[in-house]
mmCIF file of C-alpha atoms in Angstrom:
data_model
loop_
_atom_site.group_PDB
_atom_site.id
_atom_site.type_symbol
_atom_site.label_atom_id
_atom_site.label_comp_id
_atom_site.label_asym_id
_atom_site.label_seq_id
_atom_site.Cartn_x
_atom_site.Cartn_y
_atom_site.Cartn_z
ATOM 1 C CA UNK A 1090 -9.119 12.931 -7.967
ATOM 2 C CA UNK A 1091 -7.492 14.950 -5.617
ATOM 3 C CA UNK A 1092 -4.828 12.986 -3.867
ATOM 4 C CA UNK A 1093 -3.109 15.797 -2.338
ATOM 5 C CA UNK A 1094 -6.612 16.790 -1.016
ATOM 6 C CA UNK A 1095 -7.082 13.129 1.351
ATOM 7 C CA UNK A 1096 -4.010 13.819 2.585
ATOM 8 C CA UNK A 1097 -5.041 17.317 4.070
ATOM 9 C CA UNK A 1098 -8.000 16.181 5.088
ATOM 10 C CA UNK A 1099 -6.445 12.824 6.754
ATOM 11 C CA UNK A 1100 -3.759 15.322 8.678
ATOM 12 C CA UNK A 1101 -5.300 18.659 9.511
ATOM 13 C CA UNK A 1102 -9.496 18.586 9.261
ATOM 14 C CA UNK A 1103 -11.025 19.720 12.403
ATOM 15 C CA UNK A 1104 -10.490 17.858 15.953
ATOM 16 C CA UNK A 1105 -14.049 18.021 16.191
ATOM 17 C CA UNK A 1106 -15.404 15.664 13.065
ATOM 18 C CA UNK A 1107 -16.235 12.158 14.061
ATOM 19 C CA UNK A 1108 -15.420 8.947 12.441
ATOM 20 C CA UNK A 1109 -18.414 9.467 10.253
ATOM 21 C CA UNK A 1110 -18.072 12.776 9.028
ATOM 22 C CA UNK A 1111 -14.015 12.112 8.346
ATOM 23 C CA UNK A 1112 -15.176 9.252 6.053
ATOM 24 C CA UNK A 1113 -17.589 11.059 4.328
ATOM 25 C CA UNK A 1114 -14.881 14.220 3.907
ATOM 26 C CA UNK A 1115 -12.287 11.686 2.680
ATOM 27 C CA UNK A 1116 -14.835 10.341 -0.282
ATOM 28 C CA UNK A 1117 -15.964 13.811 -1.129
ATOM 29 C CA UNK A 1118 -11.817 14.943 -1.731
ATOM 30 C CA UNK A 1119 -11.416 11.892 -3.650
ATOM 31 C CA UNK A 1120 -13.892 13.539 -6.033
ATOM 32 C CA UNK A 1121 -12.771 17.280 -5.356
ATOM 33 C CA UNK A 1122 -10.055 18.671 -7.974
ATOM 34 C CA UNK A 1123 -7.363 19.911 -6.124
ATOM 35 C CA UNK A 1124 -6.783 23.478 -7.008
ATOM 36 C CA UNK A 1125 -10.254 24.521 -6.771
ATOM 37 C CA UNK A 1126 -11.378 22.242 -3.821
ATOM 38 C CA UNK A 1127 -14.677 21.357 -5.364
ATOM 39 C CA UNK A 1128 -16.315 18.576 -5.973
ATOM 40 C CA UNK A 1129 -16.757 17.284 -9.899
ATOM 41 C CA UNK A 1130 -20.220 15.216 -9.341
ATOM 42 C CA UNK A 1131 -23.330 14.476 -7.317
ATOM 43 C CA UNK A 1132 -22.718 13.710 -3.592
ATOM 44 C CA UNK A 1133 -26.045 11.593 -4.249
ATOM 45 C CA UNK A 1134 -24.236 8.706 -6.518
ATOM 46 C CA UNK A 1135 -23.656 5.164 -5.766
ATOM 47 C CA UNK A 1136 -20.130 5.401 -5.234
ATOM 48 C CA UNK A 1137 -20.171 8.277 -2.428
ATOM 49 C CA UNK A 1138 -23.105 6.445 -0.403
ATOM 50 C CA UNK A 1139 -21.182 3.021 -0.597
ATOM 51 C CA UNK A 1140 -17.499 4.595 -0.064
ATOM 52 C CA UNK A 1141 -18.769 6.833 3.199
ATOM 53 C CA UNK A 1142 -21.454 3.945 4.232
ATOM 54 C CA UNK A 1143 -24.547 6.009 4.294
ATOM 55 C CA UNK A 1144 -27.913 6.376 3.259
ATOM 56 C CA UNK A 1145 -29.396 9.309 1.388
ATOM 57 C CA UNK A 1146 -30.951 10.726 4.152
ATOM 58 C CA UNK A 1147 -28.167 9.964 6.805
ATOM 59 C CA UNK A 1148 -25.779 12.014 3.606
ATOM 60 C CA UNK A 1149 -27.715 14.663 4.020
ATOM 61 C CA UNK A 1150 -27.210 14.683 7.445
ATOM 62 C CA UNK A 1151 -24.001 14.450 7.828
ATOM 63 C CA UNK A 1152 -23.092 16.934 5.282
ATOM 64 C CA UNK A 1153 -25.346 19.233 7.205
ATOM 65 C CA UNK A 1154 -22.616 18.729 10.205
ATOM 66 C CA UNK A 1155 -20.209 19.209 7.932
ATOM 67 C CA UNK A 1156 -20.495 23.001 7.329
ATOM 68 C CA UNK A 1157 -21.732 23.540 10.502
ATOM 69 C CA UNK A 1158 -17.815 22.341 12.002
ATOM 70 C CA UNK A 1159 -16.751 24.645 8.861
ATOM 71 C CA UNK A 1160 -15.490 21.415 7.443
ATOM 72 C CA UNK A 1161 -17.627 21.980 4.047
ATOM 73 C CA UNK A 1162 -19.062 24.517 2.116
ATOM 74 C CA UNK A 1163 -21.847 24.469 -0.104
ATOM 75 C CA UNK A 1164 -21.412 26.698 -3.286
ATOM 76 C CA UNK A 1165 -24.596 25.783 -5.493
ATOM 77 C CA UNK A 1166 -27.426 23.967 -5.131
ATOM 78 C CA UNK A 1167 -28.874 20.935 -7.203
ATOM 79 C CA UNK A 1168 -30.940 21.858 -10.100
ATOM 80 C CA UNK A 1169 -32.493 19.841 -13.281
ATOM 81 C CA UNK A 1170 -29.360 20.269 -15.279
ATOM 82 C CA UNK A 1171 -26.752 20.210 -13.139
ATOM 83 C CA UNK A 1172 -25.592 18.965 -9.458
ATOM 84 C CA UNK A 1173 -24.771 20.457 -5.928
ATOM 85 C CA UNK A 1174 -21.311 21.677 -5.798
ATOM 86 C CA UNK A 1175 -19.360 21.328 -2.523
ATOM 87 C CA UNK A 1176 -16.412 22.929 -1.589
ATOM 88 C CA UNK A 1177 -13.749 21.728 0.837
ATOM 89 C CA UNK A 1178 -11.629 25.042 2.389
ATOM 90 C CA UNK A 1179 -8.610 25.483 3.742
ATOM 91 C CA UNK A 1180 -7.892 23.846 7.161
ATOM 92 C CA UNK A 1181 -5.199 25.416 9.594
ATOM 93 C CA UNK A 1182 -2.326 23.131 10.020
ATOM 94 C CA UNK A 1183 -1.795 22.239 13.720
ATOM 95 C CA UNK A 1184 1.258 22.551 15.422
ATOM 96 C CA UNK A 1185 2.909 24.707 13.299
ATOM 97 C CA UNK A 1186 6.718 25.823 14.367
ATOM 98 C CA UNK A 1187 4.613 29.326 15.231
ATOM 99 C CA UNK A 1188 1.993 27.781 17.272
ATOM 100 C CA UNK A 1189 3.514 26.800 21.074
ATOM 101 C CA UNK A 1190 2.500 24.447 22.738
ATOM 102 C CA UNK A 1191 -0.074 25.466 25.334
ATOM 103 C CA UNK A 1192 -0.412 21.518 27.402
ATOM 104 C CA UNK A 1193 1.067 22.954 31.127
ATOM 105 C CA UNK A 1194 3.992 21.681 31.710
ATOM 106 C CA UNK A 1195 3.829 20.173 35.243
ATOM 107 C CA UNK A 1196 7.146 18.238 35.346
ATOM 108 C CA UNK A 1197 9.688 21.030 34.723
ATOM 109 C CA UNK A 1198 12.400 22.548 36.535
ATOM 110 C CA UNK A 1199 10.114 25.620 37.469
ATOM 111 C CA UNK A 1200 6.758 23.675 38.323
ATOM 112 C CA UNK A 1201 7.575 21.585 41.696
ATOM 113 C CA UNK A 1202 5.771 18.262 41.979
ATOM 114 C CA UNK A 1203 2.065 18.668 43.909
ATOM 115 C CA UNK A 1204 1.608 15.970 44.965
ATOM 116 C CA UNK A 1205 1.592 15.395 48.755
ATOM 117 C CA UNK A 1206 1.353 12.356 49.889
ATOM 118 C CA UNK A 1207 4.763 11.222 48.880
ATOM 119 C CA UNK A 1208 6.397 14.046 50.069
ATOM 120 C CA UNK A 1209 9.455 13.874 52.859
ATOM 121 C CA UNK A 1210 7.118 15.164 55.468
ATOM 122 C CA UNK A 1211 4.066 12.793 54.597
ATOM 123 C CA UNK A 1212 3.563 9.423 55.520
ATOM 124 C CA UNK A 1213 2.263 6.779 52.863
ATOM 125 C CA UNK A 1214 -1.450 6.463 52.874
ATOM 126 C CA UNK A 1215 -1.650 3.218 51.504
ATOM 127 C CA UNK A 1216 -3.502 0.383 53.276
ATOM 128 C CA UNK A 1217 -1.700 -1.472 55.144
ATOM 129 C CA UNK A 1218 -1.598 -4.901 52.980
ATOM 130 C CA UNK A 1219 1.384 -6.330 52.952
ATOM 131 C CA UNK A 1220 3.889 -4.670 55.959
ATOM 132 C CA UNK A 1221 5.806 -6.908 57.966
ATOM 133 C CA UNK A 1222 2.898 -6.562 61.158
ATOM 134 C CA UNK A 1223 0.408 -7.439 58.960
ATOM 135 C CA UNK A 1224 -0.198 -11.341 58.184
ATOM 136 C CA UNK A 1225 -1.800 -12.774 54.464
ATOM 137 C CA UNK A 1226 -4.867 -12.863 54.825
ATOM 138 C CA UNK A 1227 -5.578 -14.405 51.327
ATOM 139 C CA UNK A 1228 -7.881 -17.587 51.588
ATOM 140 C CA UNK A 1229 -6.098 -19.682 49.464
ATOM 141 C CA UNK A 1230 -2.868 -19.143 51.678
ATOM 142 C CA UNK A 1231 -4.391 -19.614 54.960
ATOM 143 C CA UNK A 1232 -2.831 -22.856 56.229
ATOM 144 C CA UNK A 1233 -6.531 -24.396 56.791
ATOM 145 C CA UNK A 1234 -7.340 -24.335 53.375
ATOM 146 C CA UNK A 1235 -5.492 -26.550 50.665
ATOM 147 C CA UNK A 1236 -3.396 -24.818 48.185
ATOM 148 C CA UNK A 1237 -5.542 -26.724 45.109
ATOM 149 C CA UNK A 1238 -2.655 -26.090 42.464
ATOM 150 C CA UNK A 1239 -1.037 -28.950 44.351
ATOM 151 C CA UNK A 1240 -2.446 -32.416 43.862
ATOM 152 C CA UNK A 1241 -3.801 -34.540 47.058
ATOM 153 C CA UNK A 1242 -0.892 -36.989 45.986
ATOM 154 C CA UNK A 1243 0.998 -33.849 46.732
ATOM 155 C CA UNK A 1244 2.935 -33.547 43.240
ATOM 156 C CA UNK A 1245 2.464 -30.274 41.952
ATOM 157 C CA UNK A 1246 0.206 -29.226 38.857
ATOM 158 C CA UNK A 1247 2.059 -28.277 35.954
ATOM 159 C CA UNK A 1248 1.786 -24.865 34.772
ATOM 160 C CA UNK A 1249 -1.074 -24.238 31.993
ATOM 161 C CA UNK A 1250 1.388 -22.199 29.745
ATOM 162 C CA UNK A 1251 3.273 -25.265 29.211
ATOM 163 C CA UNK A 1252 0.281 -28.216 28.520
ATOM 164 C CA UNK A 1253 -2.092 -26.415 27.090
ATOM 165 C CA UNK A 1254 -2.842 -23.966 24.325
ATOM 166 C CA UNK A 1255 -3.577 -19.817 24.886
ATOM 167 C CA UNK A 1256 -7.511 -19.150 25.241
ATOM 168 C CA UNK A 1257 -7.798 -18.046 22.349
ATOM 169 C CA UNK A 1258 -6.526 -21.195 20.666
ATOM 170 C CA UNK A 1259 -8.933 -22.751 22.969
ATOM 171 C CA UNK A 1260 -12.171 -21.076 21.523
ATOM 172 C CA UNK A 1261 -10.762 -21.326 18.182
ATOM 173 C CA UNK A 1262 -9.293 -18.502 17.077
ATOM 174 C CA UNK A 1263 -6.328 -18.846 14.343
ATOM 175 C CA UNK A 1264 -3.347 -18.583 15.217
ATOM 176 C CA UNK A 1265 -2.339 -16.442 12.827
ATOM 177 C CA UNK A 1266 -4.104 -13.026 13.938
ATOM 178 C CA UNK A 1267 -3.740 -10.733 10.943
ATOM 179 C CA UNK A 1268 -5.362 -7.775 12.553
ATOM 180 C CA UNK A 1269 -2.621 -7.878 15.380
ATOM 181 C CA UNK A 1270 -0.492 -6.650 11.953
ATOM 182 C CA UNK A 1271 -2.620 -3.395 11.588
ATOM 183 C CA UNK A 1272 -4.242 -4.329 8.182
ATOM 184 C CA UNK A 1273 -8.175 -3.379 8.148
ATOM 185 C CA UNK A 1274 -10.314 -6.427 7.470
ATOM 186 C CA UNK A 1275 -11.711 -4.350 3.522
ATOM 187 C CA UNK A 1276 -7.817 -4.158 2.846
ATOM 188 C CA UNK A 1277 -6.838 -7.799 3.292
ATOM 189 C CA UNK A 1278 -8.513 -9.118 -0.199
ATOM 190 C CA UNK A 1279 -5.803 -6.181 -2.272
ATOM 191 C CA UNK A 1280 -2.953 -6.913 0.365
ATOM 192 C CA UNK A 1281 -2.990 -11.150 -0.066
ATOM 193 C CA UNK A 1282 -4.285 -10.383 -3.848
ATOM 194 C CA UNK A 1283 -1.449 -8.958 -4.379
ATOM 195 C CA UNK A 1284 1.185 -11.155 -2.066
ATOM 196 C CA UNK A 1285 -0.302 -13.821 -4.209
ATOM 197 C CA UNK A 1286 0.556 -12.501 -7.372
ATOM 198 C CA UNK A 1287 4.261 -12.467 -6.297
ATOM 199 C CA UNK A 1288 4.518 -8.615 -5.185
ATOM 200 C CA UNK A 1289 5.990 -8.702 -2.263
ATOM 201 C CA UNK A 1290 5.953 -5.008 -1.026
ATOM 202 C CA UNK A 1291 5.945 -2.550 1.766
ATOM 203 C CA UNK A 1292 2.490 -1.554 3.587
ATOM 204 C CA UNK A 1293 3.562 1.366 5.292
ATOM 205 C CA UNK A 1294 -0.237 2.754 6.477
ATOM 206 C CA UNK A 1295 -0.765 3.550 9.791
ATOM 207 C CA UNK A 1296 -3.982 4.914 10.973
ATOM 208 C CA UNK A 1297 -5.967 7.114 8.739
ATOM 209 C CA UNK A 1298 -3.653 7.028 5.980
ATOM 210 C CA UNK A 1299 -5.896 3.781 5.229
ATOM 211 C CA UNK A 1300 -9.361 5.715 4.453
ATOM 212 C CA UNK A 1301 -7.380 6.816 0.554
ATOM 213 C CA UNK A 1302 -6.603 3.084 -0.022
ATOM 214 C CA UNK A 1303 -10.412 2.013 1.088
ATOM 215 C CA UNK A 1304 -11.675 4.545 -0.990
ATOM 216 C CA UNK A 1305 -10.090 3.376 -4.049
ATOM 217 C CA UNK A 1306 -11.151 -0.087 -2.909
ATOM 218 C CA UNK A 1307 -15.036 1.071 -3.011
ATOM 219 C CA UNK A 1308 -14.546 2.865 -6.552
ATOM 220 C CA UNK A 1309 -12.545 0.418 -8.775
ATOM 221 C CA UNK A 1310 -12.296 -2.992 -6.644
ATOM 222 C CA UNK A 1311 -10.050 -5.186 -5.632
ATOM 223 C CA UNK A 1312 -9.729 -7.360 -8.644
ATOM 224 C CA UNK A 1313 -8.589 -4.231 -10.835
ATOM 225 C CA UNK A 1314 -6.274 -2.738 -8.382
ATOM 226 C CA UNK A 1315 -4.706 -6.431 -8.056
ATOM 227 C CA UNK A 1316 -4.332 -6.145 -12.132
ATOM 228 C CA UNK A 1317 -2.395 -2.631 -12.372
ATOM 229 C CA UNK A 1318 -0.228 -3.921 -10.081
ATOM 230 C CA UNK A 1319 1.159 -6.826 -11.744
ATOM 231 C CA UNK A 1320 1.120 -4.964 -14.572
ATOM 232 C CA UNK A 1321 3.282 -2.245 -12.908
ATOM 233 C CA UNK A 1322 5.459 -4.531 -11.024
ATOM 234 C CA UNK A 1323 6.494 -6.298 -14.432
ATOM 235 C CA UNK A 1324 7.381 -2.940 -15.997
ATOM 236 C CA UNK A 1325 9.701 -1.954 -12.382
ATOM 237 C CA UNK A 1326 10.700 -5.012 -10.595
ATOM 238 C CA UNK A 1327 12.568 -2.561 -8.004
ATOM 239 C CA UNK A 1328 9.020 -1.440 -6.204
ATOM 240 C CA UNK A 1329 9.703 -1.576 -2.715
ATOM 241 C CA UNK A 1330 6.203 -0.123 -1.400
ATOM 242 C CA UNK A 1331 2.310 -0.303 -2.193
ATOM 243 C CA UNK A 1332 2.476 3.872 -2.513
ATOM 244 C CA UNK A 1333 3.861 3.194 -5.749
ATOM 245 C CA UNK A 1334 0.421 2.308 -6.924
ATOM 246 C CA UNK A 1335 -1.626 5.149 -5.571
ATOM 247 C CA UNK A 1336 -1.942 7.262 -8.289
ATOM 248 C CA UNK A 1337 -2.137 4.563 -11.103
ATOM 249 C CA UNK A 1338 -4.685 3.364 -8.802
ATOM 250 C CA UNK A 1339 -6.200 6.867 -8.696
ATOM 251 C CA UNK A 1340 -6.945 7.028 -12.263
ATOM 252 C CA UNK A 1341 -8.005 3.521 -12.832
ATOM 253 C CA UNK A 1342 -12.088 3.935 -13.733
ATOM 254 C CA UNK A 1343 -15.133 3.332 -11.377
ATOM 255 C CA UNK A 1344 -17.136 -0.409 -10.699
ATOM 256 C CA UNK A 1345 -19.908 -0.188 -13.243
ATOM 257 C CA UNK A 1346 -23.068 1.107 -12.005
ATOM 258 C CA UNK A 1347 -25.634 -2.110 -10.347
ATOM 259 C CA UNK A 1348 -28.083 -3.098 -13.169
ATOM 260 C CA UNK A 1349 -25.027 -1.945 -16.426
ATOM 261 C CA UNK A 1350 -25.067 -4.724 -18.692
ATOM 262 C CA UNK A 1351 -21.980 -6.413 -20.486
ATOM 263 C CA UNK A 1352 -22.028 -4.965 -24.612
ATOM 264 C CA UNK A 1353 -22.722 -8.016 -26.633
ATOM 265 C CA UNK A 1354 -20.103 -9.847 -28.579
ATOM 266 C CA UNK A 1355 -20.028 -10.091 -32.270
ATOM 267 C CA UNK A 1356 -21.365 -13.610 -33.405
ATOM 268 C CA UNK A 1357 -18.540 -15.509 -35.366
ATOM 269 C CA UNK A 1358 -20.245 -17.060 -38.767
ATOM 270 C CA UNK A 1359 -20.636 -20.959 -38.088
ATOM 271 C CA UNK A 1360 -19.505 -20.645 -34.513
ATOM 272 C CA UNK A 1361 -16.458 -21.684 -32.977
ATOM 273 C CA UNK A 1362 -14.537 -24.681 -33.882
ATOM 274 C CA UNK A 1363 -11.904 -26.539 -32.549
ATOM 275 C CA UNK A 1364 -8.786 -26.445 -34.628
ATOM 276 C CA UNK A 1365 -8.078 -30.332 -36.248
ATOM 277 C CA UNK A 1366 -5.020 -31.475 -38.481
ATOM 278 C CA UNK A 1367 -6.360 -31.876 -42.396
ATOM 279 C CA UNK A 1368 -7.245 -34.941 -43.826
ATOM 280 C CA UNK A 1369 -5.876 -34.698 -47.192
ATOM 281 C CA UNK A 1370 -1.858 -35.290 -47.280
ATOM 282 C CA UNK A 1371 -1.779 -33.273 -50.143
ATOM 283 C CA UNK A 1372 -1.646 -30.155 -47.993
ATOM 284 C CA UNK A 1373 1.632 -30.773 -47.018
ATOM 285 C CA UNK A 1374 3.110 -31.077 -50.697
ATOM 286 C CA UNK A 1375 5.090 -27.967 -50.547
ATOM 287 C CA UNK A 1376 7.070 -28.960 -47.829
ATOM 288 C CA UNK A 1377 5.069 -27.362 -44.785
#
């Protein structure tokens, strides 16, 4: 798995990919080694359809807009006894020290300000709304019409911050808002699976530096991710961050394929029984 890989795709792939085509990119690194930049196995298995969220055809597709951005490469073909071999190449980092800046700089010293109409020698444009000459002319403060935040009795309504709930207490929404914390809704299950366990750790993702987490997710699951962890955590109780786990996490193995079936257990002779205290006293004659 090439770690090192997602993270130069994540940071420096082409401007130009969309959401789809990033995905895709980020599960086909996963599988690339990260010398040679190619890919180990089919593009065409389970895990690379579920992980980018495609079809076969809309893979195909996709990968086809792949090398035409120059994102991809394709370096063999698929035949009977063996499988399509992708290659991912070099990107240019942006922004390097080398590279200037070329956004024009319209606020400094040498470029004056353009714009007119606030200029000494320009008057403001702006409707006239609210100048002293010029009287409110909103309905609700004419003095024919009653103000209705004020009772007939003439008390005062109180303010709805203060009485009543937000809206979106209203319709029902918890008030605990999780995705306000910048968690993705596929990484809450291995972020309170963990809290749960007692791990109480940094998250410190932003971004796209959540596609390598959701990618593991897809390939090994939540409940075995959940397990390495407290394993880890009781062999290094001074983890302060969930990147601890990445590359134990990395080389966990995939879900089983749909349809693999459990081996069958060995049959104990007689079957189980529960264990029960022995009837005869004399088993006890040598002072056990």
């Amino acid at each position: 798995m090439g770690i090192r890989l997602i993270v130069e795709v994540l940071t420096s792939a082409p401007e130009a990919l969309t959401h789809r085509e990033k995905l895709l990119l980020v599960v086909l690194a996963e599988d690339a080694n990260d010398d040679t930049r190619t890919t180990w196995n089919s593009v065409e298995r389970p895990e690379v359809l579920r992980g980018a969220k495609l079809s076969r055809s809309q893979l195909y597709a996709v990968l086809k807009s792949l090398a035409a951005k120059g994102a991809v490469e394709k370096l063999a073909a698929g035949q009977k006894n063996g499988t399509a071999k992708y290659k991912i190449p070099a990107f240019a980092v942006p922004q390097c020290p080398e590279i200037p800046d070329t956004e024009t700089p319209p606020q400094r010293p040498s470029s004056p300000d353009t714009d007119t109409p606030q200029r000494p020698g320009f008057p403001d444009t702006d409707a006239d709304v609210q100048r002293p000459g010029n009287a409110d002319t909103e309905p609700s403060q004419c003095p024919g019409i009653r103000d209705v935040s004020v009772r007939e009795s003439g008390t005062p309504t109180p303010h709805p911050l203060s009485t009543t709930p937000s809206t979106s207490q209203q319709e029902g929404a918890p008030a605990d808002d999780r995705h306000s914390y910048g968690y993705p809704e596929a990484a809450l299950p291995l972020v309170e699976g963990i809290t749960a366990a007692g791990i109480n750790v940094r998250w410190p993702f932003k971004g796209d530096q959540w596609f390598p987490v959701l990618a593991l997710i897809t390939k090994s699951g939540v409940p075995a991710l959940v397990d390495y962890a407290v394993r880890a955590a009781a062999r290094n109780t001074n983890i302060d961050s969930a990147r601890y786990f990445m590359r134990g996490w990395a080389e966990l193995p995939p879900l089983p394929r749909p349809g693999t079936e459990r081996p069958p257990l060995r049959a104990v002779s007689g079957g189980w029984q529960p264990y029960t205290n022995p009837t005869d006293v004399s088993a006890y004659s040598n002072g056990f």
